[in-house]
XYZ file of C-alpha atoms in Angstrom:
679
model
C 18.491 -66.954 -9.704
C 21.201 -69.848 -9.627
C 21.779 -71.742 -6.575
C 25.112 -70.773 -4.789
C 27.980 -73.104 -3.751
C 27.286 -74.340 -0.314
C 29.866 -72.263 2.500
C 30.413 -75.382 4.145
C 30.994 -77.611 1.169
C 33.797 -75.166 0.776
C 36.652 -78.187 1.431
C 39.195 -76.804 4.012
C 40.716 -73.357 4.049
C 40.292 -72.549 7.016
C 41.737 -69.207 7.960
C 39.424 -67.610 4.834
C 36.486 -69.853 6.204
C 36.989 -68.460 10.559
C 37.763 -64.772 9.069
C 34.878 -64.213 6.999
C 32.517 -66.423 9.914
C 34.282 -63.658 12.231
C 33.170 -61.052 9.971
C 29.578 -62.218 9.699
C 29.264 -62.169 13.377
C 30.711 -58.670 13.959
C 31.064 -56.329 10.800
C 32.719 -54.018 12.934
C 36.183 -56.626 12.618
C 36.386 -54.529 9.148
C 36.480 -56.911 6.425
C 39.003 -59.533 5.113
C 41.335 -59.633 1.977
C 42.315 -62.869 0.998
C 45.886 -63.306 -1.126
C 46.167 -66.339 -2.710
C 46.694 -68.184 -6.405
C 44.578 -68.543 -9.111
C 41.829 -71.230 -9.036
C 42.169 -71.383 -5.236
C 37.949 -70.600 -4.226
C 38.557 -67.488 -3.065
C 35.433 -66.103 -4.593
C 33.552 -69.052 -4.331
C 33.607 -68.873 -0.744
C 32.858 -65.391 -0.322
C 29.822 -65.049 -2.334
C 28.805 -68.347 -0.640
C 29.104 -66.148 2.742
C 25.867 -64.137 1.260
C 23.261 -66.859 2.094
C 24.575 -67.373 5.875
C 24.461 -63.765 6.711
C 21.184 -62.803 8.703
C 18.416 -60.832 7.006
C 18.188 -56.787 7.084
C 15.697 -54.505 7.851
C 15.034 -51.742 5.540
C 12.450 -48.915 4.788
C 9.813 -50.140 2.025
C 10.788 -48.995 -0.973
C 14.448 -46.764 0.032
C 16.796 -47.425 -2.471
C 20.070 -46.629 0.012
C 18.395 -49.747 2.754
C 17.821 -47.274 5.648
C 17.237 -48.983 8.735
C 13.301 -48.339 9.786
C 14.283 -47.459 13.643
C 16.940 -44.704 12.600
C 16.401 -44.048 8.959
C 19.342 -41.403 7.539
C 18.044 -37.897 7.482
C 19.622 -36.985 4.720
C 18.953 -39.642 2.773
C 17.988 -38.659 -0.585
C 14.867 -41.013 -0.780
C 13.658 -39.413 2.233
C 12.854 -37.911 4.672
C 11.438 -41.607 6.329
C 9.370 -41.648 9.059
C 10.105 -44.234 11.685
C 8.456 -47.113 12.059
C 8.136 -50.835 10.928
C 10.351 -51.711 7.207
C 10.566 -54.981 5.716
C 13.099 -57.671 5.983
C 15.416 -58.578 2.756
C 18.644 -61.003 2.344
C 21.799 -59.027 3.369
C 23.268 -58.323 -0.393
C 26.537 -59.295 -1.722
C 27.708 -56.889 -3.983
C 30.279 -56.678 -6.543
C 32.585 -54.506 -7.750
C 34.107 -55.235 -11.550
C 37.480 -53.928 -11.478
C 36.399 -52.365 -14.629
C 33.702 -50.177 -12.934
C 33.404 -46.222 -13.740
C 33.418 -44.194 -11.212
C 29.516 -43.395 -11.597
C 29.040 -46.688 -11.170
C 30.698 -46.999 -8.433
C 29.482 -44.020 -6.271
C 26.276 -43.010 -8.746
C 25.288 -40.963 -11.583
C 24.099 -37.005 -10.992
C 21.800 -35.927 -14.210
C 23.958 -32.230 -14.753
C 21.660 -31.527 -17.424
C 18.252 -31.451 -15.450
C 20.691 -30.026 -12.205
C 21.497 -26.638 -14.849
C 18.057 -26.483 -16.583
C 15.400 -27.891 -14.206
C 17.321 -27.151 -10.681
C 16.172 -30.935 -9.829
C 18.562 -33.782 -8.045
C 18.315 -36.570 -10.391
C 20.396 -39.584 -8.813
C 21.050 -42.586 -9.778
C 22.679 -44.755 -6.986
C 25.565 -46.667 -7.605
C 27.302 -49.749 -5.979
C 28.251 -48.012 -2.780
C 24.201 -47.366 -2.147
C 23.739 -50.505 -3.053
C 25.873 -51.916 -0.283
C 25.098 -50.057 2.260
C 24.793 -52.361 5.389
C 25.983 -55.362 3.490
C 29.097 -56.598 1.912
C 31.082 -54.687 -0.852
C 32.739 -57.671 -2.737
C 36.011 -56.432 -5.273
C 37.183 -59.249 -6.986
C 41.072 -58.583 -8.060
C 41.157 -55.510 -5.676
C 44.821 -54.821 -6.380
C 44.303 -53.915 -10.300
C 41.437 -51.804 -9.153
C 42.176 -47.931 -10.812
C 43.710 -45.060 -8.424
C 40.903 -43.643 -8.240
C 38.825 -46.047 -7.453
C 40.465 -47.182 -4.316
C 40.467 -43.327 -3.504
C 36.932 -43.169 -3.241
C 36.705 -46.659 -1.478
C 39.075 -45.569 1.059
C 36.320 -42.495 1.748
C 33.815 -43.992 1.969
C 34.716 -47.337 4.191
C 36.624 -44.048 6.599
C 33.393 -41.506 6.752
C 30.568 -44.416 6.089
C 28.986 -42.434 3.822
C 29.402 -41.171 -0.056
C 29.251 -37.832 -1.518
C 28.668 -37.067 -5.612
C 29.897 -33.856 -6.278
C 29.136 -32.226 -9.771
C 29.798 -28.498 -10.025
C 28.500 -27.566 -7.125
C 25.729 -30.141 -6.837
C 25.903 -32.294 -4.425
C 24.196 -35.847 -3.153
C 25.011 -37.425 0.381
C 24.083 -40.815 1.170
C 25.162 -43.452 3.558
C 27.497 -46.024 2.463
C 27.980 -48.751 5.505
C 29.591 -51.777 4.647
C 32.061 -54.873 5.010
C 34.823 -54.730 2.037
C 35.831 -58.031 1.403
C 38.386 -58.252 -1.759
C 40.470 -61.471 -2.955
C 44.159 -60.256 -5.026
C 46.310 -62.459 -6.664
C 49.962 -61.167 -5.753
C 51.212 -62.292 -8.647
C 49.635 -59.361 -10.519
C 50.775 -57.138 -7.875
C 50.392 -55.660 -4.531
C 47.608 -53.147 -2.942
C 48.907 -49.398 -1.723
C 49.745 -49.643 1.909
C 46.467 -47.140 2.535
C 44.021 -49.584 0.994
C 45.781 -53.233 2.634
C 45.248 -51.116 6.664
C 41.615 -50.668 5.449
C 40.907 -54.530 5.579
C 40.689 -55.509 9.224
C 41.585 -58.973 8.366
C 44.039 -61.074 5.359
C 44.581 -64.186 4.776
C 47.063 -66.421 3.160
C 45.677 -69.220 0.315
C 47.124 -71.492 -1.535
C 46.587 -74.627 -3.147
C 47.031 -77.939 -1.269
C 49.676 -80.714 -2.990
C 47.812 -83.782 -1.132
C 46.521 -85.321 -3.802
C 43.559 -86.815 -1.324
C 42.243 -83.316 -0.931
C 42.748 -82.276 -4.085
C 40.644 -85.594 -5.075
C 37.437 -84.745 -2.594
C 38.002 -80.803 -4.128
C 36.958 -82.229 -7.656
C 34.606 -84.686 -6.982
C 32.466 -81.615 -4.919
C 32.634 -79.219 -7.912
C 31.570 -81.479 -10.376
C 28.346 -83.100 -7.832
C 27.694 -79.172 -7.867
C 27.899 -78.418 -11.513
C 25.596 -81.674 -12.231
C 22.943 -80.377 -10.049
C 23.521 -77.056 -8.097
C 20.167 -77.216 -6.373
C 20.580 -81.343 -4.907
C 24.371 -80.668 -3.900
C 23.146 -77.821 -1.881
C 20.118 -79.811 -0.334
C 22.498 -82.207 0.739
C 24.222 -79.397 2.697
C 21.279 -77.936 4.203
C 21.614 -79.137 7.568
C 25.091 -78.154 8.092
C 24.266 -74.198 6.473
C 21.647 -74.056 9.054
C 23.516 -75.219 12.011
C 25.898 -72.371 10.916
C 23.742 -69.723 10.425
C 22.540 -70.532 13.876
C 25.848 -69.990 15.524
C 26.154 -66.645 13.771
C 23.155 -65.422 14.661
C 24.253 -67.190 18.745
C 27.742 -65.666 18.531
C 26.111 -62.214 17.583
C 23.631 -62.294 20.628
C 26.548 -63.260 23.098
C 28.777 -60.591 21.497
C 28.156 -57.652 24.019
C 28.448 -60.125 26.429
C 32.165 -60.827 26.071
C 34.395 -59.317 28.291
C 38.121 -57.994 27.208
C 40.239 -57.866 30.149
C 43.285 -55.808 31.062
C 45.814 -58.647 30.572
C 44.081 -59.553 27.072
C 44.469 -55.686 26.518
C 47.828 -55.680 27.620
C 49.096 -58.241 25.169
C 46.910 -57.115 21.968
C 49.283 -53.535 22.939
C 52.550 -54.953 23.575
C 52.021 -57.034 20.326
C 51.193 -54.629 17.716
C 54.330 -52.568 19.736
C 56.982 -55.816 18.678
C 55.820 -56.251 15.115
C 56.264 -52.499 15.026
C 52.813 -52.113 12.922
C 51.886 -47.919 12.048
C 49.199 -46.117 13.677
C 46.365 -47.622 16.447
C 43.980 -49.386 13.990
C 46.031 -52.726 14.796
C 45.765 -52.084 18.100
C 41.190 -51.674 18.022
C 41.346 -54.216 14.755
C 43.010 -57.046 17.318
C 40.958 -56.126 20.035
C 37.591 -56.400 18.356
C 39.239 -59.966 16.490
C 40.063 -61.381 19.710
C 36.652 -60.296 21.703
C 34.607 -61.996 18.790
C 36.948 -64.942 18.799
C 35.784 -65.635 21.951
C 32.025 -64.800 21.215
C 32.359 -67.596 18.265
C 33.800 -69.769 20.595
C 30.506 -69.364 22.850
C 32.595 -67.647 25.765
C 32.685 -64.489 27.417
C 35.946 -63.768 28.313
C 39.077 -63.570 25.983
C 41.516 -65.822 26.272
C 45.221 -65.860 25.186
C 44.582 -68.041 22.164
C 41.959 -65.435 21.096
C 44.673 -63.038 20.897
C 46.790 -65.054 19.210
C 44.763 -65.983 16.805
C 43.234 -62.143 16.085
C 47.433 -61.167 15.819
C 47.696 -63.953 13.066
C 44.734 -62.453 11.229
C 45.165 -58.919 11.545
C 48.922 -58.344 11.669
C 50.494 -59.559 8.668
C 49.746 -57.000 6.283
C 50.459 -54.366 8.401
C 53.989 -55.126 8.576
C 54.874 -54.418 5.085
C 57.203 -51.598 5.019
C 57.293 -52.262 1.004
C 56.151 -54.283 -1.537
C 59.527 -56.152 -1.790
C 58.757 -57.439 2.476
C 57.048 -60.973 2.420
C 53.951 -61.060 4.912
C 53.322 -62.877 7.273
C 54.283 -62.875 11.453
C 57.159 -64.747 12.950
C 55.032 -67.235 15.149
C 58.282 -67.436 17.961
C 58.056 -63.831 18.259
C 54.851 -63.676 18.561
C 54.488 -66.499 21.181
C 57.799 -64.709 23.374
C 55.855 -61.624 23.575
C 52.361 -63.328 24.795
C 54.522 -65.088 27.219
C 56.154 -61.617 28.477
C 53.301 -59.888 29.038
C 50.409 -62.605 30.492
C 48.060 -64.653 29.906
C 45.213 -64.111 28.959
C 41.604 -64.090 31.388
C 41.418 -67.110 33.440
C 38.626 -69.318 32.169
C 35.713 -68.659 34.453
C 34.291 -71.336 36.912
C 30.866 -71.177 35.274
C 32.058 -71.700 31.511
C 34.098 -75.407 31.889
C 34.000 -75.380 28.365
C 36.667 -72.814 26.984
C 36.495 -73.904 23.445
C 32.717 -73.591 23.838
C 30.035 -75.151 20.954
C 31.615 -76.089 17.728
C 35.275 -77.053 19.052
C 36.950 -73.511 19.415
C 37.464 -70.760 16.669
C 37.569 -73.187 13.637
C 33.980 -73.519 11.515
C 32.684 -77.025 11.096
C 34.994 -79.191 9.085
C 32.597 -82.491 8.765
C 29.753 -82.640 6.283
C 27.742 -85.501 4.216
C 30.792 -86.002 1.999
C 33.844 -86.492 4.370
C 36.433 -84.832 6.072
C 36.912 -81.124 4.561
C 40.271 -80.813 4.913
C 40.548 -78.362 2.030
C 42.682 -77.743 -0.987
C 44.837 -75.065 0.962
C 47.680 -75.666 3.503
C 48.507 -71.835 4.644
C 51.714 -72.768 5.927
C 52.908 -74.427 2.412
C 56.394 -73.071 1.455
C 56.687 -70.161 -1.043
C 57.238 -70.868 -4.374
C 61.362 -71.067 -5.032
C 63.030 -69.182 -7.398
C 63.638 -69.879 -10.865
C 67.288 -72.163 -11.146
C 70.327 -70.460 -12.189
C 71.174 -70.758 -15.740
C 73.730 -73.620 -16.625
C 77.206 -71.650 -17.378
C 77.833 -70.963 -21.110
C 79.536 -72.991 -22.915
C 82.831 -72.034 -25.235
C 83.710 -69.657 -22.950
C 87.820 -70.524 -23.356
C 90.033 -67.663 -23.345
C 87.968 -65.123 -21.717
C 90.048 -62.842 -19.290
C 88.985 -63.268 -15.342
C 85.347 -63.128 -14.144
C 83.555 -63.680 -17.229
C 82.757 -67.254 -16.307
C 79.179 -67.378 -14.696
C 79.190 -66.103 -10.905
C 76.318 -66.714 -8.247
C 74.242 -64.282 -7.380
C 75.249 -61.362 -5.538
C 72.476 -59.503 -2.708
C 71.579 -56.176 -4.441
C 72.613 -52.900 -2.454
C 70.028 -51.345 -0.717
C 67.668 -49.198 -2.258
C 67.218 -45.408 -2.576
C 65.188 -43.263 -3.620
C 65.271 -42.056 -7.689
C 64.832 -39.488 -9.770
C 61.875 -39.023 -11.880
C 61.778 -40.453 -14.887
C 59.203 -40.159 -17.087
C 57.812 -40.561 -21.000
C 57.565 -37.498 -22.536
C 54.582 -36.135 -24.615
C 50.965 -36.569 -23.634
C 49.503 -39.982 -23.119
C 45.706 -41.079 -22.502
C 46.945 -44.749 -20.400
C 46.021 -45.983 -17.488
C 46.124 -43.605 -14.368
C 48.851 -43.295 -12.314
C 51.828 -41.133 -11.495
C 54.961 -40.801 -13.570
C 54.087 -39.195 -17.180
C 51.680 -36.581 -18.051
C 48.155 -37.897 -19.863
C 44.728 -36.400 -20.505
C 42.870 -38.443 -17.772
C 39.739 -38.304 -15.702
C 41.012 -36.642 -12.654
C 43.959 -33.793 -12.471
C 43.747 -29.985 -13.368
C 41.510 -29.070 -15.971
C 43.293 -27.932 -18.964
C 40.072 -27.054 -21.414
C 36.738 -28.147 -22.663
C 35.017 -30.055 -25.728
C 31.632 -31.583 -26.424
C 31.241 -34.653 -24.366
C 31.593 -38.260 -25.925
C 28.436 -40.120 -24.637
C 27.502 -39.321 -20.908
C 28.509 -36.199 -19.643
C 30.863 -36.753 -16.540
C 32.842 -33.267 -16.015
C 31.043 -30.425 -16.220
C 33.291 -27.579 -17.517
C 30.996 -24.434 -15.875
C 32.467 -21.623 -17.662
C 32.420 -23.450 -21.257
C 28.908 -24.774 -20.778
C 27.853 -20.995 -20.040
C 29.418 -19.388 -22.863
C 28.056 -21.656 -25.298
C 24.361 -21.159 -23.649
C 24.673 -17.286 -23.459
C 24.239 -16.427 -27.160
C 21.108 -17.871 -27.545
C 18.653 -16.879 -24.919
C 17.059 -14.269 -26.646
C 15.908 -16.832 -29.249
C 15.047 -19.645 -26.295
C 12.891 -16.909 -24.974
C 14.527 -16.685 -21.807
C 12.209 -14.113 -19.541
C 13.573 -14.779 -15.854
C 16.811 -15.024 -13.895
C 17.986 -18.664 -14.926
C 19.776 -19.574 -17.940
C 18.196 -21.801 -20.362
C 20.768 -24.534 -21.014
C 20.340 -27.371 -23.853
C 22.041 -30.862 -24.391
C 24.082 -29.296 -27.494
C 25.680 -26.420 -24.865
C 27.108 -28.915 -22.667
C 30.955 -29.251 -22.459
C 33.082 -31.957 -20.660
C 35.802 -30.485 -18.854
C 39.309 -32.056 -20.221
C 41.814 -32.499 -17.341
C 45.516 -33.424 -17.405
C 47.103 -35.829 -14.517
C 49.686 -38.690 -14.888
C 49.338 -42.109 -15.952
C 51.270 -44.924 -14.863
C 53.700 -46.525 -18.026
C 54.955 -49.805 -19.022
C 59.080 -49.554 -17.491
C 60.638 -52.557 -19.334
C 64.450 -53.198 -17.931
C 66.737 -54.402 -20.003
C 69.946 -55.768 -17.616
C 73.015 -56.491 -18.576
C 74.296 -59.473 -16.725
C 77.332 -60.044 -18.613
C 80.579 -60.723 -17.261
C 81.819 -57.284 -17.688
C 79.520 -56.715 -15.080
C 80.365 -59.421 -13.008
C 82.224 -57.809 -9.817
C 80.453 -58.362 -7.062
C 80.560 -54.879 -5.820
C 79.468 -53.522 -8.864
C 76.853 -55.759 -9.785
C 75.555 -55.431 -6.192
C 75.072 -51.627 -6.900
C 73.525 -52.307 -10.309
C 70.730 -54.746 -8.162
C 70.142 -51.963 -5.607
C 69.705 -49.429 -8.503
C 67.315 -51.830 -10.550
C 65.368 -52.537 -6.898
C 65.500 -48.928 -6.747
C 63.634 -48.256 -10.044
C 61.146 -51.118 -9.212
C 60.337 -49.610 -6.042
C 59.602 -46.315 -7.811
C 57.451 -48.063 -10.270
C 55.631 -49.662 -7.833
C 54.387 -45.707 -6.335
C 54.033 -44.248 -9.572
C 51.529 -47.649 -10.310
C 53.401 -48.932 -13.713
C 53.618 -52.217 -15.064
C 57.534 -53.467 -15.089
C 58.857 -55.891 -17.094
C 62.650 -57.711 -17.071
C 64.929 -58.761 -19.286
C 68.543 -59.689 -19.020
C 71.085 -60.803 -21.478
C 74.327 -62.425 -21.129
C 76.360 -65.421 -22.922
C 74.837 -65.738 -26.116
C 71.235 -64.622 -26.219
C 68.539 -62.384 -24.333
C 66.195 -63.997 -21.771
C 62.369 -62.532 -20.826
C 62.779 -63.150 -17.050
C 59.850 -61.585 -16.149
C 57.077 -60.824 -18.799
C 55.202 -57.913 -18.134
C 52.978 -57.456 -15.119
C 51.671 -55.278 -12.514
C 53.870 -57.637 -9.507
C 56.854 -55.781 -8.845
C 58.103 -57.994 -6.175
C 58.186 -61.143 -8.870
C 60.658 -58.639 -10.874
C 62.773 -58.111 -7.371
C 62.687 -62.287 -7.318
C 64.003 -62.586 -10.212
C 66.536 -59.997 -10.093
C 67.878 -61.574 -6.582
C 68.596 -65.011 -8.379
C 70.233 -63.281 -11.460
C 73.268 -64.870 -12.215
C 76.377 -63.089 -14.010
C 79.063 -63.972 -16.672
C 79.652 -64.640 -20.136
C 79.846 -62.500 -23.238
C 77.472 -59.585 -23.784
C 74.834 -59.877 -26.451
C 73.553 -56.557 -26.270
C 71.946 -56.685 -29.610
C 69.808 -59.800 -28.173
C 68.953 -58.203 -25.292
C 67.567 -54.913 -27.639
C 65.523 -57.141 -29.903
C 64.452 -59.163 -27.343
C 62.679 -56.176 -25.776
C 61.867 -54.866 -29.385
C 59.432 -57.997 -28.984
C 58.480 -57.940 -25.918
C 57.408 -53.803 -26.281
C 55.889 -54.890 -29.847
C 53.210 -57.501 -28.409
C 52.440 -54.925 -25.200
C 51.183 -52.097 -27.794
C 48.855 -54.834 -29.495
C 47.541 -55.399 -25.800
C 47.538 -52.067 -24.518
C 47.590 -49.756 -27.096
C 47.375 -46.715 -24.191
C 49.734 -47.600 -22.179
C 53.219 -46.107 -23.225
C 56.681 -47.787 -22.915
C 59.573 -46.725 -21.189
C 62.450 -48.563 -21.767
C 65.543 -48.597 -19.390
C 68.900 -50.361 -20.039
C 71.030 -51.041 -17.401
C 75.107 -51.623 -18.986
C 78.370 -50.522 -19.199
C 77.354 -50.223 -22.924
C 79.977 -52.586 -23.705
C 79.122 -55.406 -26.641
C 80.999 -58.704 -27.690
C 79.910 -61.825 -28.885
C 79.030 -62.742 -32.628
C 80.365 -61.206 -35.831
C 80.327 -57.318 -35.477
C 78.852 -57.260 -32.227
C 78.998 -53.338 -32.228
C 77.100 -52.693 -35.505
C 74.610 -55.239 -34.710
C 73.953 -53.277 -31.258
C 73.552 -49.948 -33.013
C 70.938 -51.011 -35.720
C 68.742 -52.596 -32.816
C 68.844 -49.304 -30.852
C 68.341 -46.981 -34.046
C 65.053 -49.941 -34.450
C 63.792 -48.456 -30.805
C 64.152 -45.119 -31.728
C 62.868 -45.253 -35.100
C 59.391 -46.484 -33.254
C 59.579 -43.594 -30.641
C 60.292 -45.465 -27.729
C 61.156 -43.667 -24.911
C 64.087 -44.673 -23.214
C 67.015 -44.164 -20.777
C 70.548 -46.137 -20.544
C 71.962 -46.181 -16.595
C 75.035 -46.244 -17.446
C 77.209 -49.064 -14.885
C 80.447 -48.434 -15.939
C 83.111 -47.739 -13.451
C 87.020 -46.988 -12.838
C 89.401 -44.164 -13.481
C 88.883 -45.076 -17.449
C 85.800 -44.566 -19.106
C 85.344 -45.291 -22.725
C 81.505 -43.451 -22.783
C 79.883 -46.659 -24.294
C 76.946 -46.321 -22.230
C 76.171 -42.289 -23.667
C 76.733 -43.468 -27.145
C 74.004 -46.177 -26.668
C 71.843 -43.346 -25.367
C 72.226 -41.359 -28.134
C 71.535 -44.574 -30.761
C 68.075 -45.092 -28.724
C 67.224 -41.606 -29.257
C 67.238 -40.763 -25.179
C 69.374 -40.147 -22.182
C 72.180 -41.657 -20.200
C 72.485 -41.336 -16.538
C 75.152 -42.842 -14.249
C 74.431 -44.969 -10.901
C 75.438 -41.574 -9.186
C 72.853 -39.679 -10.933
C 69.766 -41.544 -10.770
C 69.944 -40.920 -6.584
C 67.103 -38.200 -5.954
C 69.449 -36.905 -3.927
C 72.428 -36.680 -6.207
C 74.391 -33.343 -6.735
C 71.964 -32.585 -10.234
C 69.039 -32.927 -8.144
C 67.226 -32.031 -11.298
C 63.783 -34.390 -11.953
C 65.159 -35.547 -15.488
C 62.951 -36.230 -18.587
C 64.099 -39.222 -20.973
C 63.727 -37.045 -23.765
C 67.103 -35.785 -24.116
C 68.930 -33.865 -26.608
C 67.727 -35.632 -29.646
C 64.274 -36.065 -28.295
C 62.781 -33.368 -30.260
C 63.746 -35.252 -33.878
C 61.740 -38.509 -32.690
C 58.178 -39.774 -32.911
C 56.376 -39.757 -29.687
C 54.942 -43.468 -29.209
C-alpha cells in the first residue's frame, strides 16, 4: 500500500484544511465541495484526510460496515447479533467519473433471482462508503443519473437497488466530499445544496510559497515513507485534536444570540430553504469544539457563514459565488454579538490558536500555494480595431462591448432523430433511463430486464426443459434487455456575428441577451457549449467546446463589435471545430446556432462563399438554427435564406422566447430537414 501524503504537510490552503477537519470532527456538518483550478492539491488534501479519521467498529464479516452495537436490521448480510466487533480504519472511497450505475449502487444477479429465487447481491461503492467518506473527483462531470442516486442516498441514508420487483436495501451514511474545476462546468443546484461547506482554492502567485510546495513534493516523491515519518508528530497531534474535539462537541452550547445571528444571516443573503441555517448551526458548534470552547461565539458564526453560504446563493450559473463580507459583518453586528466567553474559559481561541489548523512543521511555515482572496482572472482584452475600414458607414469601426439584456426562457431547440449520446435533457436518444420502447438480447451484463419479453422468449421451451412446478424455467438465452428512450445532451456551438452591421448598442444588447438565454438553457439541459465570433477579416474560437457555460457567458460579455461581416469564415471555423469534436466524442450530436442578420461582406464574392460554407454543413447533416437578428421596418430576409442553405430553420429574436405568440416547441429540422442525413 502506498504511503499517503501527510495532511499536515499540505502547504497553506487554510480554508480547505479547516473545512475537511470540521467534517472529520462532526460528519453531521454535511461534507465539503472544493472548487478550484487544476493543480492546486485538492485531491491530495482530501486523500490525506483518511489517515486522520478515527477507526470505526464494524460487525466482523459484514460487507456493509454495520455497527456492532446497533446493526442494520435489514442488512443484506444480516441479521446480526449485537456484541463486540472489530476495528478498522475509516474508508475514503473514490467514485470515478465514468463509473456505471451498478458500480455505484451494486449489482443484482437477475438470472439467479428469476430462476432460483436467490437475492445474489454484489455491493457497490455506496456500501463501501457507509460510515466513511465518499470522495468524488470532478464531481461536476458526473452523469445526471449518478447524481440523482447520490442525492437519494445522501438524503435517506440508505441505498435501494430495484430490478423488476426484486429489491435490496442497505445503509449508506457517508460524508460526501467532492472536488471540481469550475472551468469544466457547474453543478446542479440540488447537488450543490447537499454539500455542507464549500471552499475556493487557487494557486498562489507568491514565489516563496510556490518554492515550498515544489520542495515538499519532490521530497515526498523521492522517499514517501521517510517524508511521512518527518511529519508523524504533527499528524499524531492533529489526530489527537480531532478526538478531543469529538469528545467536547456534545457539551458545546449554541445560545439564542448565535441562533439569531445564523437565522438573520441566512435571511439577509436570501438562501433557499432551511438547510443553510442547520448547516451553519452545526458548523459553528463544531468550530467552537475545534477551538476547545463550550460556547459558540460570533466569530464562529462568521466563519460558518463563509463556509456554508457562498454556494447556496447562486441563482444561475452566471452568478459569481462568494459573500459580501461587509454585509455579513453588518448583519452580525445588527443582531448582536455571540454569547460572552464564560469566565472559566479564559482562552477563547482554545488549544491550537482558534479555528485554523496547525500551520508549522519540520520544513518551515505552511503558508500554502493558495490565496482564497486571490482576484479572479480578468476577461480577455478586446481585439484591436480592424485595419483598412475606411469608407465604411458610421458604426462599422470597432465599438466597446455592451452589456447583455436580461436573459429569458427560450423555446426548446433539439436535434432531430434518435441519438445515443451522453445523458441530458435536450434531444431524443437511446439511454439507460427513460421510457421503455422495446427489448433486445443483452450485450454483456444484463442491467435493465424486459420482463414480458423474457417470459415470451422462455415460454415455448418449458416442456422441453422439463418444467413440472409453477415456476418458469429460465435460461440465460431467454433474458432480454429493455431498450429505453430518454434525452441526451448535445454540443451547442454558437456562431455569433459581431460585425458592424450588428453594432447598434441596443441591438447588440438584445443579441447578447438572447445568446445568454440560450446558454442558460444549455446549462439546464446538460449540454456542452462552444462560442465562435466573426468580424473584420476572420473568425475566432472565443471558447472551445466545454461544459462551463459561465465561461462562455464571460467571453460573450466582453465581446467587441465592428468591422466587416466574414460570414463564410465563421461557418468554416465552425466546421473545423465540429470535425475535431466528432473525432473526440462521436456519440455527442452537434447543434449549430448561428446568430446573425444574414449579411455577408468583405473579400471577393462574400455571398457565394457564405453559401458554399453553409451547404458544407448541410451536406454533413449538421442540425442548425439561425437566430435572425435583423430589425427595422425593411427586412431583407437574408437570415432565412441562410437557414435554408444550412438545411435548418430560422427564428427571430422575438420567436425565440418561450412565451412568444407562436408558443410551440420548435425542432431544428425545418421544412428541408427530411432531405438531409442525420448526423
